[in-house]
Amino acid sequence: MNVQLRSVLAPEPPAKDAAGPSRFGWKLIGGLLLIVTAATVAWWYLRGPEITVVRVTRGAVAEIVYATGSVEPETWSRLTPLVRGRIIERCRCEGRAVKKGERLARLDDTEAQATLNDLRALEDYQQQEFDRQSRLLARGATTSQNQQKAASDLARIQAQIAAQAQRLRYYEIVAPMDGTVLREDGEIGDMVDPGTILYRIGLAKPLWVVAEVNEEDVPRISPGLKVLLRTDAFAGKVLPGFVKEITPAGDPVAKTFRVRIGLPDDTPLHVGMSVEANIVAREKQNALVVPANTLVGHDVLVVKDSRPALRRVETGIRGTSNVEIVAGLEQDETVASPATANIVKRRQVRVRMVDTAEP
């Protein structure tokens, strides 16, 4: 009797499956995981992706025309030999002031001098022949044609002597102007050809930058515009300049125009330095501006209450980093930066505010 009561009050638990959860248990676990995953995806979707936004502010904006060039004296000359020859004399005068007509270098003219000597000897012979024919003509022992031929031969030799004497001057390199020897190339013994630049002579001041500008940018620039110059020699420093001249004819092959940029007398730039020139075509202070990467065509993504919306805007001056907004935005509104068109498909986004100077 007692044994039967214990069996009813405390039934033995069912035996566990040694193989693990049942098939029903696995289905239950899978369903729970699916629900959790779906809930997580829905939460992230409704919360939206994180984007960076900036405030519409006021500031300076400038339209820039980019060019590269090198520093040159405004007044200078390149000296090259007119004949082929070997250098036998040079002044070694880089950095020294020279006068117009001063000899800087000389080429070997031995052969040309020998030719001149031969012509002068021939001149003596032709002079004697002319004198002889003149005496014979006076005695009636020759014809006037023979005397005229002797005169013609003498004149021809004298012309050759004058030409050869002039040619001898080509073996000397002389200064064409008063100035400073900016650079001297070539060593004694070097064989040089016509057109080889041996000397550069010019005035130390004033200097300018000779730059090349793409032909499509030329209509946007004019003499007097401000120029900001940068060079590796003065890293991190912006040097001033101004557009001084624009060549009337461009290069049809390179499709560029030559622009000369004037420099102040106290510029630290030296002749031959390469520079990057930013010509300020237009600029405006206290303009309503946004970063250039906020624009998608003619639209911006305005973000209000974490909701993005495309808005058409009218732009003015387009700078390298900022763009002027003429209409369509108000100061202190927030816009996506950078903006992508697919963001507008989201109902909501997570916003991270950045300063306009932040990359």
JSON list of N, CA and C in Angstrom, two decimals, residues 26 34 54 58 64 97 101 118 133 178 220 233 241-242 272 274 277 293 311 327 331 351 356:
[
{"chain": "A", "resi": 26, "resn": "TRP", "atom": "N", "xyz": [15.41, 21.72, -32.23]},
{"chain": "A", "resi": 26, "resn": "TRP", "atom": "CA", "xyz": [16.24, 22.41, -33.23]},
{"chain": "A", "resi": 26, "resn": "TRP", "atom": "C", "xyz": [15.40, 23.41, -34.02]},
{"chain": "A", "resi": 34, "resn": "LEU", "atom": "N", "xyz": [16.21, 33.26, -36.29]},
{"chain": "A", "resi": 34, "resn": "LEU", "atom": "CA", "xyz": [15.68, 33.99, -37.43]},
{"chain": "A", "resi": 34, "resn": "LEU", "atom": "C", "xyz": [14.96, 35.25, -37.00]},
{"chain": "A", "resi": 54, "resn": "VAL", "atom": "N", "xyz": [27.44, 68.91, -42.87]},
{"chain": "A", "resi": 54, "resn": "VAL", "atom": "CA", "xyz": [28.06, 70.18, -42.54]},
{"chain": "A", "resi": 54, "resn": "VAL", "atom": "C", "xyz": [27.00, 71.26, -42.58]},
{"chain": "A", "resi": 58, "resn": "ARG", "atom": "N", "xyz": [28.94, 81.11, -44.21]},
{"chain": "A", "resi": 58, "resn": "ARG", "atom": "CA", "xyz": [29.39, 82.22, -45.04]},
{"chain": "A", "resi": 58, "resn": "ARG", "atom": "C", "xyz": [30.91, 82.31, -44.97]},
{"chain": "A", "resi": 64, "resn": "ILE", "atom": "N", "xyz": [39.52, 79.50, -59.41]},
{"chain": "A", "resi": 64, "resn": "ILE", "atom": "CA", "xyz": [40.95, 79.41, -59.66]},
{"chain": "A", "resi": 64, "resn": "ILE", "atom": "C", "xyz": [41.23, 78.81, -61.04]},
{"chain": "A", "resi": 97, "resn": "ALA", "atom": "N", "xyz": [78.66, 90.74, -63.33]},
{"chain": "A", "resi": 97, "resn": "ALA", "atom": "CA", "xyz": [78.11, 91.72, -64.26]},
{"chain": "A", "resi": 97, "resn": "ALA", "atom": "C", "xyz": [79.06, 91.88, -65.43]},
{"chain": "A", "resi": 101, "resn": "GLY", "atom": "N", "xyz": [79.18, 93.67, -75.53]},
{"chain": "A", "resi": 101, "resn": "GLY", "atom": "CA", "xyz": [80.36, 93.52, -76.39]},
{"chain": "A", "resi": 101, "resn": "GLY", "atom": "C", "xyz": [81.52, 92.79, -75.73]},
{"chain": "A", "resi": 118, "resn": "ASP", "atom": "N", "xyz": [94.60, 82.56, -96.84]},
{"chain": "A", "resi": 118, "resn": "ASP", "atom": "CA", "xyz": [94.67, 82.17, -98.25]},
{"chain": "A", "resi": 118, "resn": "ASP", "atom": "C", "xyz": [93.97, 83.21, -99.12]},
{"chain": "A", "resi": 133, "resn": "GLN", "atom": "N", "xyz": [97.19, 94.88, -115.75]},
{"chain": "A", "resi": 133, "resn": "GLN", "atom": "CA", "xyz": [96.26, 95.09, -116.84]},
{"chain": "A", "resi": 133, "resn": "GLN", "atom": "C", "xyz": [95.98, 96.58, -117.05]},
{"chain": "A", "resi": 178, "resn": "ASP", "atom": "N", "xyz": [74.24, 94.80, -71.45]},
{"chain": "A", "resi": 178, "resn": "ASP", "atom": "CA", "xyz": [74.72, 94.90, -70.08]},
{"chain": "A", "resi": 178, "resn": "ASP", "atom": "C", "xyz": [73.83, 94.04, -69.20]},
{"chain": "A", "resi": 220, "resn": "ARG", "atom": "N", "xyz": [38.84, 83.24, -69.14]},
{"chain": "A", "resi": 220, "resn": "ARG", "atom": "CA", "xyz": [38.48, 83.60, -67.76]},
{"chain": "A", "resi": 220, "resn": "ARG", "atom": "C", "xyz": [39.53, 84.49, -67.09]},
{"chain": "A", "resi": 233, "resn": "ALA", "atom": "N", "xyz": [60.45, 74.90, -53.14]},
{"chain": "A", "resi": 233, "resn": "ALA", "atom": "CA", "xyz": [61.56, 75.58, -52.47]},
{"chain": "A", "resi": 233, "resn": "ALA", "atom": "C", "xyz": [61.09, 76.34, -51.24]},
{"chain": "A", "resi": 241, "resn": "GLY", "atom": "N", "xyz": [51.67, 87.33, -56.83]},
{"chain": "A", "resi": 241, "resn": "GLY", "atom": "CA", "xyz": [52.00, 87.71, -58.19]},
{"chain": "A", "resi": 241, "resn": "GLY", "atom": "C", "xyz": [50.76, 88.28, -58.85]},
{"chain": "A", "resi": 242, "resn": "PHE", "atom": "N", "xyz": [50.89, 88.68, -60.12]},
{"chain": "A", "resi": 242, "resn": "PHE", "atom": "CA", "xyz": [49.73, 89.21, -60.85]},
{"chain": "A", "resi": 242, "resn": "PHE", "atom": "C", "xyz": [49.94, 88.93, -62.33]},
{"chain": "A", "resi": 272, "resn": "GLY", "atom": "N", "xyz": [64.79, 80.23, -62.79]},
{"chain": "A", "resi": 272, "resn": "GLY", "atom": "CA", "xyz": [64.84, 78.80, -63.05]},
{"chain": "A", "resi": 272, "resn": "GLY", "atom": "C", "xyz": [63.96, 77.96, -62.15]},
{"chain": "A", "resi": 274, "resn": "SER", "atom": "N", "xyz": [60.74, 76.24, -60.63]},
{"chain": "A", "resi": 274, "resn": "SER", "atom": "CA", "xyz": [59.43, 75.86, -61.14]},
{"chain": "A", "resi": 274, "resn": "SER", "atom": "C", "xyz": [58.38, 76.19, -60.09]},
{"chain": "A", "resi": 277, "resn": "ALA", "atom": "N", "xyz": [50.99, 77.99, -60.25]},
{"chain": "A", "resi": 277, "resn": "ALA", "atom": "CA", "xyz": [50.29, 79.27, -60.21]},
{"chain": "A", "resi": 277, "resn": "ALA", "atom": "C", "xyz": [48.79, 79.05, -60.12]},
{"chain": "A", "resi": 293, "resn": "ASN", "atom": "N", "xyz": [31.92, 68.83, -52.43]},
{"chain": "A", "resi": 293, "resn": "ASN", "atom": "CA", "xyz": [31.45, 67.44, -52.47]},
{"chain": "A", "resi": 293, "resn": "ASN", "atom": "C", "xyz": [30.02, 67.29, -51.96]},
{"chain": "A", "resi": 311, "resn": "ARG", "atom": "N", "xyz": [17.48, 68.77, -52.85]},
{"chain": "A", "resi": 311, "resn": "ARG", "atom": "CA", "xyz": [16.97, 70.11, -53.09]},
{"chain": "A", "resi": 311, "resn": "ARG", "atom": "C", "xyz": [17.79, 70.76, -54.21]},
{"chain": "A", "resi": 327, "resn": "ALA", "atom": "N", "xyz": [21.11, 80.55, -54.58]},
{"chain": "A", "resi": 327, "resn": "ALA", "atom": "CA", "xyz": [19.71, 80.38, -54.15]},
{"chain": "A", "resi": 327, "resn": "ALA", "atom": "C", "xyz": [19.47, 78.91, -53.87]},
{"chain": "A", "resi": 331, "resn": "GLN", "atom": "N", "xyz": [21.55, 79.92, -44.55]},
{"chain": "A", "resi": 331, "resn": "GLN", "atom": "CA", "xyz": [22.67, 79.75, -43.63]},
{"chain": "A", "resi": 331, "resn": "GLN", "atom": "C", "xyz": [22.26, 78.85, -42.46]},
{"chain": "A", "resi": 351, "resn": "VAL", "atom": "N", "xyz": [23.19, 60.91, -38.16]},
{"chain": "A", "resi": 351, "resn": "VAL", "atom": "CA", "xyz": [23.94, 62.13, -38.54]},
{"chain": "A", "resi": 351, "resn": "VAL", "atom": "C", "xyz": [25.18, 62.28, -37.65]},
{"chain": "A", "resi": 356, "resn": "THR", "atom": "N", "xyz": [33.43, 72.24, -41.47]},
{"chain": "A", "resi": 356, "resn": "THR", "atom": "CA", "xyz": [33.63, 72.33, -42.92]},
{"chain": "A", "resi": 356, "resn": "THR", "atom": "C", "xyz": [35.09, 72.17, -43.30]}
]
